[in-house]
PDB file of C-alpha atoms in Angstrom:
ATOM      1  CA  PRO A   1       0.000   0.000   0.000  1.00  0.00           C
ATOM      2  CA  ARG A   2       1.154   3.535  -0.766  1.00  0.00           C
ATOM      3  CA  PRO A   3       1.790   5.433   2.503  1.00  0.00           C
ATOM      4  CA  ALA A   4      -0.072   8.688   3.108  1.00  0.00           C
ATOM      5  CA  VAL A   5       3.251  10.546   3.126  1.00  0.00           C
ATOM      6  CA  ALA A   6       6.178   9.277   1.084  1.00  0.00           C
ATOM      7  CA  SER A   7       9.329   8.670   3.102  1.00  0.00           C
ATOM      8  CA  ASN A   8      11.509   9.149  -0.010  1.00  0.00           C
ATOM      9  CA  ARG A   9      13.625   6.214   1.111  1.00  0.00           C
ATOM     10  CA  GLY A  10      15.064   4.334  -1.829  1.00  0.00           C
ATOM     11  CA  ALA A  11      17.439   1.663  -3.005  1.00  0.00           C
ATOM     12  CA  ALA A  12      19.066   0.857  -6.334  1.00  0.00           C
ATOM     13  CA  TYR A  13      19.419  -2.176  -8.551  1.00  0.00           C
ATOM     14  CA  SER A  14      22.072  -2.296 -11.277  1.00  0.00           C
ATOM     15  CA  PHE A  15      21.711  -4.084 -14.608  1.00  0.00           C
ATOM     16  CA  VAL A  16      23.426  -4.223 -17.986  1.00  0.00           C
ATOM     17  CA  ILE A  17      22.211  -3.913 -21.580  1.00  0.00           C
ATOM     18  CA  ASP A  18      24.788  -5.848 -23.566  1.00  0.00           C
ATOM     19  CA  ARG A  19      26.626  -4.470 -26.562  1.00  0.00           C
ATOM     20  CA  ASP A  20      24.659  -6.435 -29.183  1.00  0.00           C
ATOM     21  CA  VAL A  21      21.334  -5.092 -27.891  1.00  0.00           C
ATOM     22  CA  HIS A  22      22.812  -1.599 -27.646  1.00  0.00           C
ATOM     23  CA  VAL A  23      23.956  -1.720 -31.274  1.00  0.00           C
ATOM     24  CA  SER A  24      20.588  -3.087 -32.401  1.00  0.00           C
ATOM     25  CA  LEU A  25      18.754  -0.328 -30.508  1.00  0.00           C
ATOM     26  CA  SER A  26      20.909   2.241 -32.311  1.00  0.00           C
ATOM     27  CA  ASP A  27      20.087   0.566 -35.637  1.00  0.00           C
ATOM     28  CA  VAL A  28      16.343   0.768 -34.920  1.00  0.00           C
ATOM     29  CA  ALA A  29      16.760   4.420 -33.984  1.00  0.00           C
ATOM     30  CA  ARG A  30      18.614   5.222 -37.199  1.00  0.00           C
ATOM     31  CA  GLU A  31      16.152   3.347 -39.403  1.00  0.00           C
ATOM     32  CA  SER A  32      13.180   5.113 -37.798  1.00  0.00           C
ATOM     33  CA  ASN A  33      14.803   8.566 -37.853  1.00  0.00           C
ATOM     34  CA  SER A  34      14.629   8.594 -34.065  1.00  0.00           C
ATOM     35  CA  SER A  35      17.102   8.988 -31.246  1.00  0.00           C
ATOM     36  CA  LEU A  36      18.277   6.185 -28.993  1.00  0.00           C
ATOM     37  CA  PHE A  37      16.414   7.882 -26.144  1.00  0.00           C
ATOM     38  CA  MET A  38      13.144   7.656 -28.079  1.00  0.00           C
ATOM     39  CA  VAL A  39      13.599   3.936 -28.735  1.00  0.00           C
ATOM     40  CA  VAL A  40      14.336   3.242 -25.077  1.00  0.00           C
ATOM     41  CA  HIS A  41      11.412   5.452 -24.021  1.00  0.00           C
ATOM     42  CA  ALA A  42       9.045   3.540 -26.306  1.00  0.00           C
ATOM     43  CA  ALA A  43      10.294   0.206 -24.926  1.00  0.00           C
ATOM     44  CA  LEU A  44       9.812   1.407 -21.346  1.00  0.00           C
ATOM     45  CA  ALA A  45       6.261   2.491 -22.222  1.00  0.00           C
ATOM     46  CA  VAL A  46       5.599  -1.048 -23.492  1.00  0.00           C
ATOM     47  CA  VAL A  47       6.889  -2.542 -20.229  1.00  0.00           C
ATOM     48  CA  LEU A  48       4.795  -0.235 -18.069  1.00  0.00           C
ATOM     49  CA  ALA A  49       1.683  -0.747 -20.195  1.00  0.00           C
ATOM     50  CA  ARG A  50       2.020  -4.523 -20.134  1.00  0.00           C
ATOM     51  CA  LEU A  51       2.695  -4.733 -16.393  1.00  0.00           C
ATOM     52  CA  SER A  52       0.009  -2.249 -15.370  1.00  0.00           C
ATOM     53  CA  GLY A  53      -2.694  -3.219 -17.855  1.00  0.00           C
ATOM     54  CA  SER A  54      -3.000   0.455 -18.838  1.00  0.00           C
ATOM     55  CA  ASP A  55      -2.866   1.956 -22.317  1.00  0.00           C
ATOM     56  CA  ASP A  56      -2.010   5.444 -21.007  1.00  0.00           C
ATOM     57  CA  VAL A  57       1.579   5.715 -19.793  1.00  0.00           C
ATOM     58  CA  VAL A  58       3.257   8.858 -18.478  1.00  0.00           C
ATOM     59  CA  VAL A  59       7.009   9.047 -17.931  1.00  0.00           C
ATOM     60  CA  GLY A  60       9.026  11.974 -16.639  1.00  0.00           C
ATOM     61  CA  SER A  61      12.471  12.846 -17.945  1.00  0.00           C
ATOM     62  CA  PRO A  62      15.045  15.522 -17.130  1.00  0.00           C
ATOM     63  CA  ILE A  63      16.348  17.714 -19.939  1.00  0.00           C
ATOM     64  CA  ALA A  64      19.256  20.128 -20.026  1.00  0.00           C
ATOM     65  CA  GLY A  65      18.048  23.714 -19.732  1.00  0.00           C
ATOM     66  CA  ARG A  66      20.950  25.345 -21.548  1.00  0.00           C
ATOM     67  CA  GLY A  67      19.275  25.965 -24.868  1.00  0.00           C
ATOM     68  CA  GLU A  68      20.432  29.584 -25.083  1.00  0.00           C
ATOM     69  CA  PRO A  69      24.083  30.426 -25.840  1.00  0.00           C
ATOM     70  CA  GLU A  70      23.983  33.175 -23.177  1.00  0.00           C
ATOM     71  CA  LEU A  71      23.857  30.423 -20.546  1.00  0.00           C
ATOM     72  CA  ASP A  72      27.041  28.661 -21.669  1.00  0.00           C
ATOM     73  CA  ASP A  73      29.365  30.430 -19.232  1.00  0.00           C
ATOM     74  CA  LEU A  74      26.993  30.496 -16.260  1.00  0.00           C
ATOM     75  CA  ILE A  75      27.455  28.192 -13.306  1.00  0.00           C
ATOM     76  CA  GLY A  76      24.332  26.549 -11.957  1.00  0.00           C
ATOM     77  CA  MET A  77      21.636  23.939 -12.356  1.00  0.00           C
ATOM     78  CA  PHE A  78      19.477  24.561 -15.418  1.00  0.00           C
ATOM     79  CA  VAL A  79      17.818  21.152 -15.740  1.00  0.00           C
ATOM     80  CA  ASN A  80      14.070  21.102 -16.426  1.00  0.00           C
ATOM     81  CA  THR A  81      11.633  18.167 -16.239  1.00  0.00           C
ATOM     82  CA  LEU A  82       9.494  16.984 -19.156  1.00  0.00           C
ATOM     83  CA  VAL A  83       6.297  14.951 -18.878  1.00  0.00           C
ATOM     84  CA  LEU A  84       6.104  12.452 -21.745  1.00  0.00           C
ATOM     85  CA  ARG A  85       2.723  10.804 -22.316  1.00  0.00           C
ATOM     86  CA  THR A  86       2.282   7.725 -24.505  1.00  0.00           C
ATOM     87  CA  GLU A  87      -0.860   5.896 -25.582  1.00  0.00           C
ATOM     88  CA  VAL A  88       0.005   2.238 -26.084  1.00  0.00           C
ATOM     89  CA  ASP A  89      -2.161   0.156 -28.430  1.00  0.00           C
ATOM     90  CA  SER A  90      -1.235  -3.487 -27.897  1.00  0.00           C
ATOM     91  CA  SER A  91      -2.193  -4.328 -31.489  1.00  0.00           C
ATOM     92  CA  GLU A  92       0.175  -1.832 -33.132  1.00  0.00           C
ATOM     93  CA  SER A  93       3.728  -2.658 -34.067  1.00  0.00           C
ATOM     94  CA  PHE A  94       6.673  -1.319 -32.126  1.00  0.00           C
ATOM     95  CA  VAL A  95       7.798   0.813 -35.081  1.00  0.00           C
ATOM     96  CA  ASP A  96       4.348   2.427 -35.210  1.00  0.00           C
ATOM     97  CA  LEU A  97       4.422   3.037 -31.459  1.00  0.00           C
ATOM     98  CA  LEU A  98       7.908   4.496 -31.846  1.00  0.00           C
ATOM     99  CA  ALA A  99       6.640   6.919 -34.491  1.00  0.00           C
ATOM    100  CA  GLY A 100       4.074   8.247 -32.017  1.00  0.00           C
ATOM    101  CA  VAL A 101       6.648   8.430 -29.212  1.00  0.00           C
ATOM    102  CA  ARG A 102       9.022  10.298 -31.517  1.00  0.00           C
ATOM    103  CA  GLU A 103       6.370  12.913 -32.334  1.00  0.00           C
ATOM    104  CA  ALA A 104       5.348  13.363 -28.690  1.00  0.00           C
ATOM    105  CA  ASP A 105       8.958  13.637 -27.538  1.00  0.00           C
ATOM    106  CA  LEU A 106       9.801  16.197 -30.221  1.00  0.00           C
ATOM    107  CA  GLN A 107       6.831  18.317 -29.181  1.00  0.00           C
ATOM    108  CA  ALA A 108       7.930  18.095 -25.557  1.00  0.00           C
ATOM    109  CA  PHE A 109      11.508  19.053 -26.460  1.00  0.00           C
ATOM    110  CA  ALA A 110      10.168  22.056 -28.397  1.00  0.00           C
ATOM    111  CA  HIS A 111       8.485  23.304 -25.222  1.00  0.00           C
ATOM    112  CA  ALA A 112      11.294  22.388 -22.838  1.00  0.00           C
ATOM    113  CA  ASP A 113      11.662  26.030 -21.788  1.00  0.00           C
ATOM    114  CA  VAL A 114       8.311  25.926 -19.975  1.00  0.00           C
ATOM    115  CA  PRO A 115       9.132  25.360 -16.288  1.00  0.00           C
ATOM    116  CA  PHE A 116       7.804  22.101 -14.880  1.00  0.00           C
ATOM    117  CA  GLU A 117       6.341  24.016 -11.942  1.00  0.00           C
ATOM    118  CA  ARG A 118       4.262  26.046 -14.412  1.00  0.00           C
ATOM    119  CA  VAL A 119       2.924  22.857 -16.026  1.00  0.00           C
ATOM    120  CA  VAL A 120       1.819  21.566 -12.621  1.00  0.00           C
ATOM    121  CA  GLU A 121       0.235  24.920 -11.790  1.00  0.00           C
ATOM    122  CA  VAL A 122      -1.789  25.050 -15.010  1.00  0.00           C
ATOM    123  CA  LEU A 123      -2.917  21.407 -14.932  1.00  0.00           C
ATOM    124  CA  ASP A 124      -3.723  21.729 -11.223  1.00  0.00           C
ATOM    125  CA  PRO A 125      -3.802  18.014 -10.405  1.00  0.00           C
ATOM    126  CA  VAL A 126      -4.927  16.684  -7.042  1.00  0.00           C
ATOM    127  CA  ARG A 127      -1.904  17.192  -4.827  1.00  0.00           C
ATOM    128  CA  SER A 128      -0.641  14.523  -2.504  1.00  0.00           C
ATOM    129  CA  GLN A 129       2.317  14.001  -0.184  1.00  0.00           C
ATOM    130  CA  ALA A 130       2.312  10.355  -1.202  1.00  0.00           C
ATOM    131  CA  ARG A 131       3.335  10.677  -4.844  1.00  0.00           C
ATOM    132  CA  HIS A 132       4.625  12.904  -7.601  1.00  0.00           C
ATOM    133  CA  PRO A 133       1.848  15.050  -9.114  1.00  0.00           C
ATOM    134  CA  LEU A 134       2.188  14.152 -12.806  1.00  0.00           C
ATOM    135  CA  PHE A 135       4.233  10.963 -13.136  1.00  0.00           C
ATOM    136  CA  GLN A 136       5.536   8.160 -10.962  1.00  0.00           C
ATOM    137  CA  VAL A 137       8.204   6.692 -13.280  1.00  0.00           C
ATOM    138  CA  ALA A 138      11.228   8.609 -14.555  1.00  0.00           C
ATOM    139  CA  LEU A 139      13.699   7.877 -17.349  1.00  0.00           C
ATOM    140  CA  THR A 140      17.139   9.458 -17.193  1.00  0.00           C
ATOM    141  CA  PHE A 141      19.508   9.146 -20.133  1.00  0.00           C
ATOM    142  CA  GLN A 142      23.195   9.842 -19.503  1.00  0.00           C
ATOM    143  CA  ASN A 143      24.592  10.126 -23.009  1.00  0.00           C
ATOM    144  CA  LEU A 144      27.357  12.631 -22.317  1.00  0.00           C
ATOM    145  CA  GLY A 145      30.889  11.701 -21.341  1.00  0.00           C
ATOM    146  CA  GLN A 146      32.121  12.229 -17.803  1.00  0.00           C
ATOM    147  CA  SER A 147      33.888  15.556 -17.388  1.00  0.00           C
ATOM    148  CA  ALA A 148      37.229  15.720 -15.612  1.00  0.00           C
ATOM    149  CA  LEU A 149      38.863  18.443 -13.522  1.00  0.00           C
ATOM    150  CA  GLU A 150      42.619  18.751 -13.781  1.00  0.00           C
ATOM    151  CA  LEU A 151      44.561  21.368 -11.821  1.00  0.00           C
ATOM    152  CA  PRO A 152      48.297  21.667 -11.095  1.00  0.00           C
ATOM    153  CA  GLY A 153      49.187  19.621  -8.032  1.00  0.00           C
ATOM    154  CA  LEU A 154      45.618  18.492  -7.486  1.00  0.00           C
ATOM    155  CA  THR A 155      43.918  15.235  -8.356  1.00  0.00           C
ATOM    156  CA  ALA A 156      40.121  15.158  -8.451  1.00  0.00           C
ATOM    157  CA  ALA A 157      37.908  12.175  -9.095  1.00  0.00           C
ATOM    158  CA  ALA A 158      34.233  11.375  -8.928  1.00  0.00           C
ATOM    159  CA  VAL A 159      33.085   9.276  -5.986  1.00  0.00           C
ATOM    160  CA  GLU A 160      30.091   6.984  -6.135  1.00  0.00           C
ATOM    161  CA  PHE A 161      27.634   7.832  -3.380  1.00  0.00           C
ATOM    162  CA  ASP A 162      24.387   6.065  -2.596  1.00  0.00           C
ATOM    163  CA  ALA A 163      22.078   8.517  -0.852  1.00  0.00           C
ATOM    164  CA  ALA A 164      19.427   5.803  -0.447  1.00  0.00           C
ATOM    165  CA  LEU A 165      16.794   8.231  -1.717  1.00  0.00           C
ATOM    166  CA  ALA A 166      14.020   7.826  -4.288  1.00  0.00           C
ATOM    167  CA  LYS A 167      12.428  10.935  -5.781  1.00  0.00           C
ATOM    168  CA  PHE A 168       9.918   8.811  -7.724  1.00  0.00           C
ATOM    169  CA  ASP A 169       8.353   5.367  -7.459  1.00  0.00           C
ATOM    170  CA  LEU A 170      10.774   4.105 -10.122  1.00  0.00           C
ATOM    171  CA  GLN A 171      13.641   5.790 -11.938  1.00  0.00           C
ATOM    172  CA  PHE A 172      15.478   4.103 -14.805  1.00  0.00           C
ATOM    173  CA  THR A 173      18.908   5.623 -15.432  1.00  0.00           C
ATOM    174  CA  LEU A 174      20.880   4.480 -18.479  1.00  0.00           C
ATOM    175  CA  GLU A 175      24.464   5.369 -19.270  1.00  0.00           C
ATOM    176  CA  ASP A 176      26.519   4.610 -22.346  1.00  0.00           C
ATOM    177  CA  ALA A 177      29.333   2.249 -21.363  1.00  0.00           C
ATOM    178  CA  ALA A 178      31.157   2.584 -24.708  1.00  0.00           C
ATOM    179  CA  ASP A 179      32.068  -0.810 -26.166  1.00  0.00           C
ATOM    180  CA  ALA A 180      30.516  -2.620 -23.192  1.00  0.00           C
ATOM    181  CA  GLY A 181      26.941  -1.669 -24.063  1.00  0.00           C
ATOM    182  CA  MET A 182      24.879   0.336 -21.593  1.00  0.00           C
ATOM    183  CA  SER A 183      24.825   0.266 -17.827  1.00  0.00           C
ATOM    184  CA  GLY A 184      21.505   0.723 -16.086  1.00  0.00           C
ATOM    185  CA  THR A 185      20.353   1.595 -12.598  1.00  0.00           C
ATOM    186  CA  LEU A 186      16.813   1.227 -11.321  1.00  0.00           C
ATOM    187  CA  THR A 187      16.180   3.388  -8.276  1.00  0.00           C
ATOM    188  CA  TYR A 188      12.988   2.384  -6.496  1.00  0.00           C
ATOM    189  CA  ALA A 189      10.944   3.605  -3.548  1.00  0.00           C
ATOM    190  CA  THR A 190      11.276   1.103  -0.736  1.00  0.00           C
ATOM    191  CA  ASP A 191       7.857   2.222   0.539  1.00  0.00           C
ATOM    192  CA  LEU A 192       6.387   0.359  -2.423  1.00  0.00           C
ATOM    193  CA  PHE A 193       8.849  -2.193  -3.806  1.00  0.00           C
ATOM    194  CA  ASP A 194      11.340  -4.717  -2.525  1.00  0.00           C
ATOM    195  CA  ALA A 195      14.639  -5.736  -4.078  1.00  0.00           C
ATOM    196  CA  SER A 196      13.310  -8.829  -5.865  1.00  0.00           C
ATOM    197  CA  THR A 197      10.493  -6.843  -7.514  1.00  0.00           C
ATOM    198  CA  ALA A 198      12.942  -4.184  -8.699  1.00  0.00           C
ATOM    199  CA  ALA A 199      15.165  -6.899 -10.161  1.00  0.00           C
ATOM    200  CA  GLU A 200      12.162  -8.329 -12.039  1.00  0.00           C
ATOM    201  CA  PHE A 201      11.285  -4.875 -13.408  1.00  0.00           C
ATOM    202  CA  ALA A 202      14.820  -4.486 -14.744  1.00  0.00           C
ATOM    203  CA  ASP A 203      14.873  -8.023 -16.188  1.00  0.00           C
ATOM    204  CA  ARG A 204      11.554  -7.463 -17.974  1.00  0.00           C
ATOM    205  CA  PHE A 205      12.786  -4.119 -19.312  1.00  0.00           C
ATOM    206  CA  VAL A 206      15.896  -5.752 -20.795  1.00  0.00           C
ATOM    207  CA  SER A 207      13.767  -8.615 -22.139  1.00  0.00           C
ATOM    208  CA  VAL A 208      11.473  -6.161 -23.945  1.00  0.00           C
ATOM    209  CA  LEU A 209      14.482  -4.307 -25.378  1.00  0.00           C
ATOM    210  CA  ARG A 210      15.733  -7.593 -26.814  1.00  0.00           C
ATOM    211  CA  GLY A 211      12.285  -8.411 -28.157  1.00  0.00           C
ATOM    212  CA  VAL A 212      11.668  -5.127 -29.955  1.00  0.00           C
ATOM    213  CA  VAL A 213      15.088  -5.086 -31.648  1.00  0.00           C
ATOM    214  CA  ALA A 214      14.668  -8.716 -32.721  1.00  0.00           C
ATOM    215  CA  ASN A 215      11.358  -7.932 -34.450  1.00  0.00           C
ATOM    216  CA  PRO A 216      10.429  -4.215 -34.510  1.00  0.00           C
ATOM    217  CA  THR A 217       7.352  -4.906 -36.660  1.00  0.00           C
ATOM    218  CA  ALA A 218       5.779  -7.271 -34.106  1.00  0.00           C
ATOM    219  CA  ALA A 219       2.708  -6.126 -32.171  1.00  0.00           C
ATOM    220  CA  VAL A 220       3.728  -4.693 -28.804  1.00  0.00           C
ATOM    221  CA  GLY A 221       1.112  -6.890 -27.151  1.00  0.00           C
ATOM    222  CA  ASP A 222       3.071  -9.919 -28.335  1.00  0.00           C
ATOM    223  CA  VAL A 223       6.429  -8.786 -26.975  1.00  0.00           C
ATOM    224  CA  ASP A 224       7.569 -11.217 -24.300  1.00  0.00           C
ATOM    225  CA  VAL A 225       7.680  -9.666 -20.816  1.00  0.00           C
ATOM    226  CA  LEU A 226       8.211 -12.939 -18.963  1.00  0.00           C
ATOM    227  CA  THR A 227      11.533 -13.505 -17.269  1.00  0.00           C
ATOM    228  CA  ALA A 228      13.560 -16.699 -17.600  1.00  0.00           C
ATOM    229  CA  GLY A 229      11.671 -19.677 -16.226  1.00  0.00           C
ATOM    230  CA  GLU A 230       8.311 -17.931 -15.915  1.00  0.00           C
ATOM    231  CA  LEU A 231       6.933 -19.272 -19.190  1.00  0.00           C
ATOM    232  CA  ASP A 232       7.846 -22.830 -18.184  1.00  0.00           C
ATOM    233  CA  ARG A 233       6.175 -22.268 -14.809  1.00  0.00           C
ATOM    234  CA  VAL A 234       2.952 -21.002 -16.383  1.00  0.00           C
ATOM    235  CA  LEU A 235       2.862 -23.896 -18.826  1.00  0.00           C
ATOM    236  CA  SER A 236       3.444 -26.378 -16.004  1.00  0.00           C
ATOM    237  CA  TRP A 237       0.347 -25.034 -14.211  1.00  0.00           C
ATOM    238  CA  SER A 238      -1.779 -26.002 -17.213  1.00  0.00           C
ATOM    239  CA  ASP A 239      -0.177 -29.444 -17.600  1.00  0.00           C
ATOM    240  CA  THR A 240      -2.986 -31.753 -16.399  1.00  0.00           C
ATOM    241  CA  GLY A 241      -1.457 -34.886 -17.833  1.00  0.00           C
ATOM    242  CA  VAL A 242      -4.590 -35.379 -19.957  1.00  0.00           C
ATOM    243  CA  ASP A 243      -4.052 -36.046 -23.642  1.00  0.00           C
ATOM    244  CA  SER A 244      -6.796 -33.921 -25.186  1.00  0.00           C
ATOM    245  CA  GLY A 245      -6.261 -35.325 -28.669  1.00  0.00           C
ATOM    246  CA  VAL A 246      -7.148 -33.577 -31.887  1.00  0.00           C
ATOM    247  CA  ASP A 247     -10.792 -34.682 -31.776  1.00  0.00           C
ATOM    248  CA  SER A 248     -11.529 -33.403 -28.255  1.00  0.00           C
ATOM    249  CA  THR A 249     -13.532 -30.210 -27.778  1.00  0.00           C
ATOM    250  CA  LEU A 250     -14.496 -28.074 -24.818  1.00  0.00           C
ATOM    251  CA  SER A 251     -18.161 -29.037 -25.185  1.00  0.00           C
ATOM    252  CA  ALA A 252     -17.203 -32.725 -25.205  1.00  0.00           C
ATOM    253  CA  TRP A 253     -15.273 -32.223 -21.953  1.00  0.00           C
ATOM    254  CA  PHE A 254     -18.329 -30.500 -20.467  1.00  0.00           C
ATOM    255  CA  ASP A 255     -20.637 -33.353 -21.452  1.00  0.00           C
ATOM    256  CA  ASP A 256     -18.199 -35.885 -20.007  1.00  0.00           C
ATOM    257  CA  ALA A 257     -17.870 -34.009 -16.708  1.00  0.00           C
ATOM    258  CA  ALA A 258     -21.651 -33.607 -16.435  1.00  0.00           C
ATOM    259  CA  ALA A 259     -22.151 -37.342 -16.978  1.00  0.00           C
ATOM    260  CA  ARG A 260     -19.518 -38.356 -14.435  1.00  0.00           C
ATOM    261  CA  PHE A 261     -20.087 -35.685 -11.756  1.00  0.00           C
ATOM    262  CA  GLY A 262     -23.737 -34.769 -12.232  1.00  0.00           C
ATOM    263  CA  ASP A 263     -24.474 -34.963  -8.507  1.00  0.00           C
ATOM    264  CA  ARG A 264     -21.851 -32.343  -7.559  1.00  0.00           C
ATOM    265  CA  VAL A 265     -22.203 -28.579  -7.237  1.00  0.00           C
ATOM    266  CA  ALA A 266     -20.894 -26.959 -10.441  1.00  0.00           C
ATOM    267  CA  VAL A 267     -20.959 -23.236  -9.570  1.00  0.00           C
ATOM    268  CA  ARG A 268     -21.423 -21.135  -6.455  1.00  0.00           C
ATOM    269  CA  PHE A 269     -21.978 -17.379  -6.658  1.00  0.00           C
TER     270      PHE A 269
END
């Protein structure tokens, strides 16, 4: 259950998108006249739609706010937040979904100078201390190289620091790892999710990425979101040991059950 007031406590799960998938994602992006971010965004929308059973998916994403040359020499934080909304039709192909995502993302980028706070003010959603007002899942794309500071007699290096905080329910952060593919981090709110659930989210995300690059024209409703072993488990549940045969029908099974168990209660409501 979602607490009345979010604690903002979080944890992180790391995963990897291998080089072959990374290259294939770039190929899909190039062939569809899209960016790698758009392809990954579309794939994440598929995951969220499939897992939630919703066809309306909203993802938040940070964007650099240095669009004007006058800001180049200024020191400070200029990042803005975009709200990216996607309608997912399970019967459409991934390339068709990607075309819609591309258009929506481009429109959002064109209005990136509108402060996020202004968007919230105008939309005036129901406010809550339990969740973010416009989106609960964020996608962060780190596609710029790490900067370095070199000064005479001084060595400076970045230090990894886990603040154990979660600003959103889920935040997917992807970073280009050069020839090694892409490294990913899923930060999740521990109010809502445990470590095993976060790991499953990441596994399903990677599975969908593999699926859409293997067959971009397939319907997104057919993309496999099951993790390794789950399909076998589901099939084992339906394994009754009965050989139905090619001549057996559902109505024949019903007639047989009625003849053999006619004295038993069939349905209670």
